[in-house]
Coordinates of C-alpha atoms in Angstrom, one line a residue:
X1 CA 84.7 124.7 109.2
X2 CA 87.9 123.0 108.6
X3 CA 86.3 120.2 110.5
X4 CA 83.9 119.7 107.7
X5 CA 85.5 117.1 105.9
X6 CA 86.0 114.7 108.9
X7 CA 82.5 114.6 110.2
X8 CA 80.7 114.0 106.3
X9 CA 80.1 110.5 106.1
X10 CA 83.1 109.5 103.7
X11 CA 80.1 107.8 101.4
X12 CA 78.6 111.4 101.0
X13 CA 81.5 112.4 100.7
X14 CA 82.8 109.9 98.0
X15 CA 79.8 110.8 95.8
X16 CA 80.4 114.4 96.3
X17 CA 83.5 114.1 95.1
X18 CA 83.4 112.0 92.1
X19 CA 80.3 114.3 91.2
X20 CA 83.1 117.1 91.4
X21 CA 86.1 115.4 89.8
X22 CA 83.4 113.9 86.7
X23 CA 85.8 114.6 83.5
X24 CA 82.8 116.6 81.5
X25 CA 80.4 117.8 83.7
X26 CA 82.8 118.4 87.0
X27 CA 83.8 121.3 88.6
X28 CA 87.9 120.1 88.5
X29 CA 87.4 119.5 85.3
X30 CA 86.0 123.2 84.3
X31 CA 89.1 124.5 86.5
X32 CA 91.7 122.3 84.5
X33 CA 90.5 123.5 81.4
X34 CA 90.1 127.4 82.6
X35 CA 94.1 126.7 83.1
X36 CA 94.4 124.8 79.6
X37 CA 94.9 121.6 81.0
X38 CA 93.3 118.3 79.9
X39 CA 91.0 116.8 82.8
X40 CA 91.9 113.3 83.5
X41 CA 89.1 110.8 83.8
X42 CA 90.0 110.3 88.0
X43 CA 87.5 107.6 88.0
X44 CA 87.2 105.4 84.8
X45 CA 91.1 105.4 83.8
X46 CA 93.2 102.7 85.7
X47 CA 96.3 105.0 85.8
X48 CA 94.0 108.0 87.9
X49 CA 91.8 106.2 90.0
X50 CA 93.8 105.1 93.2
X51 CA 94.9 108.4 92.9
X52 CA 91.5 110.0 92.7
X53 CA 90.6 107.7 95.9
X54 CA 94.0 109.3 97.9
X55 CA 93.0 112.7 97.4
X56 CA 89.4 111.9 99.1
X57 CA 91.1 110.5 101.9
X58 CA 93.7 112.8 101.9
X59 CA 90.8 115.9 102.1
X60 CA 88.8 113.8 104.9
X61 CA 91.7 112.9 107.2
X62 CA 93.6 115.6 106.9
X63 CA 91.7 118.3 109.2
X64 CA 92.3 115.3 112.4
X65 CA 95.5 115.2 111.3
X66 CA 96.1 118.9 111.5
X67 CA 93.8 118.8 114.7
X68 CA 96.1 116.7 117.0
X69 CA 99.4 118.1 115.5
X70 CA 98.3 121.9 117.0
X71 CA 96.7 120.5 120.1
X72 CA 100.4 119.2 120.4
X73 CA 102.3 121.7 120.0
X74 CA 100.4 123.4 122.3
X75 CA 100.8 121.2 124.5
X76 CA 104.9 121.5 124.8
X77 CA 106.3 122.9 127.8
X78 CA 108.1 126.6 127.1
X79 CA 110.6 125.8 130.0
X80 CA 112.6 123.3 128.0
X81 CA 112.7 125.8 124.9
X82 CA 113.8 128.6 126.7
X83 CA 116.4 126.7 127.9
X84 CA 117.6 125.2 125.1
X85 CA 118.2 128.8 123.4
X86 CA 119.9 130.3 126.9
X87 CA 122.2 126.7 126.0
X88 CA 123.1 128.6 122.4
X89 CA 120.2 125.7 120.1
X90 CA 119.2 126.5 117.0
X91 CA 116.1 125.4 115.6
X92 CA 116.7 123.0 113.9
X93 CA 118.6 121.2 116.8
X94 CA 115.4 122.3 119.1
X95 CA 113.2 120.6 116.5
X96 CA 115.4 117.1 116.3
X97 CA 115.9 116.7 120.0
X98 CA 113.2 118.3 122.1
X99 CA 110.0 118.5 119.7
X100 CA 110.4 115.4 117.6
X101 CA 111.4 113.2 121.2
X102 CA 108.4 114.8 122.6
X103 CA 106.0 114.5 120.6
X104 CA 107.1 110.8 119.5
X105 CA 103.7 109.2 121.2
X106 CA 101.5 111.8 119.6
X107 CA 103.1 110.9 115.9
X108 CA 102.5 107.0 116.8
X109 CA 99.1 107.4 118.1
X110 CA 98.2 109.6 115.1
X111 CA 100.1 107.3 112.0
X112 CA 98.1 104.2 114.1
X113 CA 94.6 106.0 113.7
X114 CA 95.0 107.0 109.6
X115 CA 96.8 104.0 108.9
X116 CA 94.1 101.4 110.6
X117 CA 91.6 104.1 108.3
X118 CA 93.2 103.4 105.4
X119 CA 93.3 99.5 105.8
X120 CA 89.4 99.3 106.6
X121 CA 89.1 102.0 103.3
X122 CA 86.1 100.3 102.0
X123 CA 83.2 103.1 101.2
X124 CA 85.2 105.7 99.4
X125 CA 86.1 102.8 97.1
X126 CA 82.3 101.6 96.6
X127 CA 81.2 104.9 96.7
X128 CA 83.2 105.7 93.8
X129 CA 84.7 103.0 91.7
X130 CA 83.0 100.2 93.1
X131 CA 87.2 98.3 92.7
X132 CA 87.4 99.3 89.1
X133 CA 88.0 100.2 86.7
X134 CA 89.3 96.7 85.9
X135 CA 90.5 96.5 89.7
X136 CA 92.9 99.0 90.0
X137 CA 90.9 100.6 93.2
X138 CA 90.1 97.2 94.8
X139 CA 91.3 97.4 98.0
X140 CA 91.5 94.4 100.8
X141 CA 87.9 95.0 102.8
X142 CA 86.3 95.3 99.4
X143 CA 87.8 92.2 98.2
X144 CA 86.8 90.8 101.1
X145 CA 82.4 92.2 101.0
X146 CA 83.3 91.2 97.0
X147 CA 83.7 87.3 98.1
X148 CA 81.6 87.0 101.1
X149 CA 78.6 88.7 99.2
X150 CA 78.4 88.2 95.6
X151 CA 80.5 85.0 95.2
X152 CA 79.3 83.3 98.4
X153 CA 82.5 82.5 99.7
X154 CA 81.9 83.3 103.4
X155 CA 84.9 81.0 105.0
X156 CA 87.6 82.4 102.5
X157 CA 86.7 85.6 103.4
X158 CA 86.2 85.2 107.1
X159 CA 89.8 84.1 106.8
X160 CA 91.6 86.5 104.7
X161 CA 89.8 89.1 107.6
X162 CA 91.2 87.2 110.4
X163 CA 94.4 87.2 108.3
X164 CA 94.3 91.2 107.8
X165 CA 93.9 91.5 111.3
X166 CA 96.8 89.7 112.1
X167 CA 98.5 91.1 110.2
X168 CA 97.2 95.2 111.1
X169 CA 98.6 94.0 114.8
X170 CA 101.5 92.5 113.7
X171 CA 102.9 95.6 111.9
X172 CA 101.1 98.2 114.4
X173 CA 102.7 96.5 117.2
X174 CA 105.8 97.1 115.2
X175 CA 105.5 100.5 115.0
X176 CA 104.7 101.1 118.7
X177 CA 108.2 99.7 119.7
X178 CA 109.7 102.0 116.8
X179 CA 108.2 104.9 118.4
X180 CA 109.0 103.9 122.1
X181 CA 112.6 103.7 120.6
X182 CA 112.5 106.8 119.1
X183 CA 110.7 108.3 122.6
X184 CA 113.8 107.0 124.4

């Protein structure tokens, strides 16, 4: 059950969440009204639209991060912790000096995978807001798509896609170098 959000197609989850967070007929609005809170127009108000997309993406990606974190924590060797306890290290010192350095490569890999998922965000935005209201949820990939297939500016959109690729690669390598330094 926990992995279901991860395997649902993003367009389907975006459409489902759009119905759940509908300001008039949505279950989310009903629950908020049940507690006496006003239901925001999640995808119709520029102040709330990006938060709605962040909620959907967080719901979809949390099972992956939890699964990786649980597997990583279970793979840590117990004898190091036993030796640290014998030496008098408390929980905080064990976490800071043992767990974090051992988990640094896994944290880096998970961060990079999630960050790349955020960079390629397209389908949830199309299913919920199509970049609106106004331009409040217009992400880079949607803008590139609009330039290519609505404005027919293929060369400009291809150049933008290459720029996004180069920036993504630079930031990924920078984060890998930082995590390598943290690991050491």
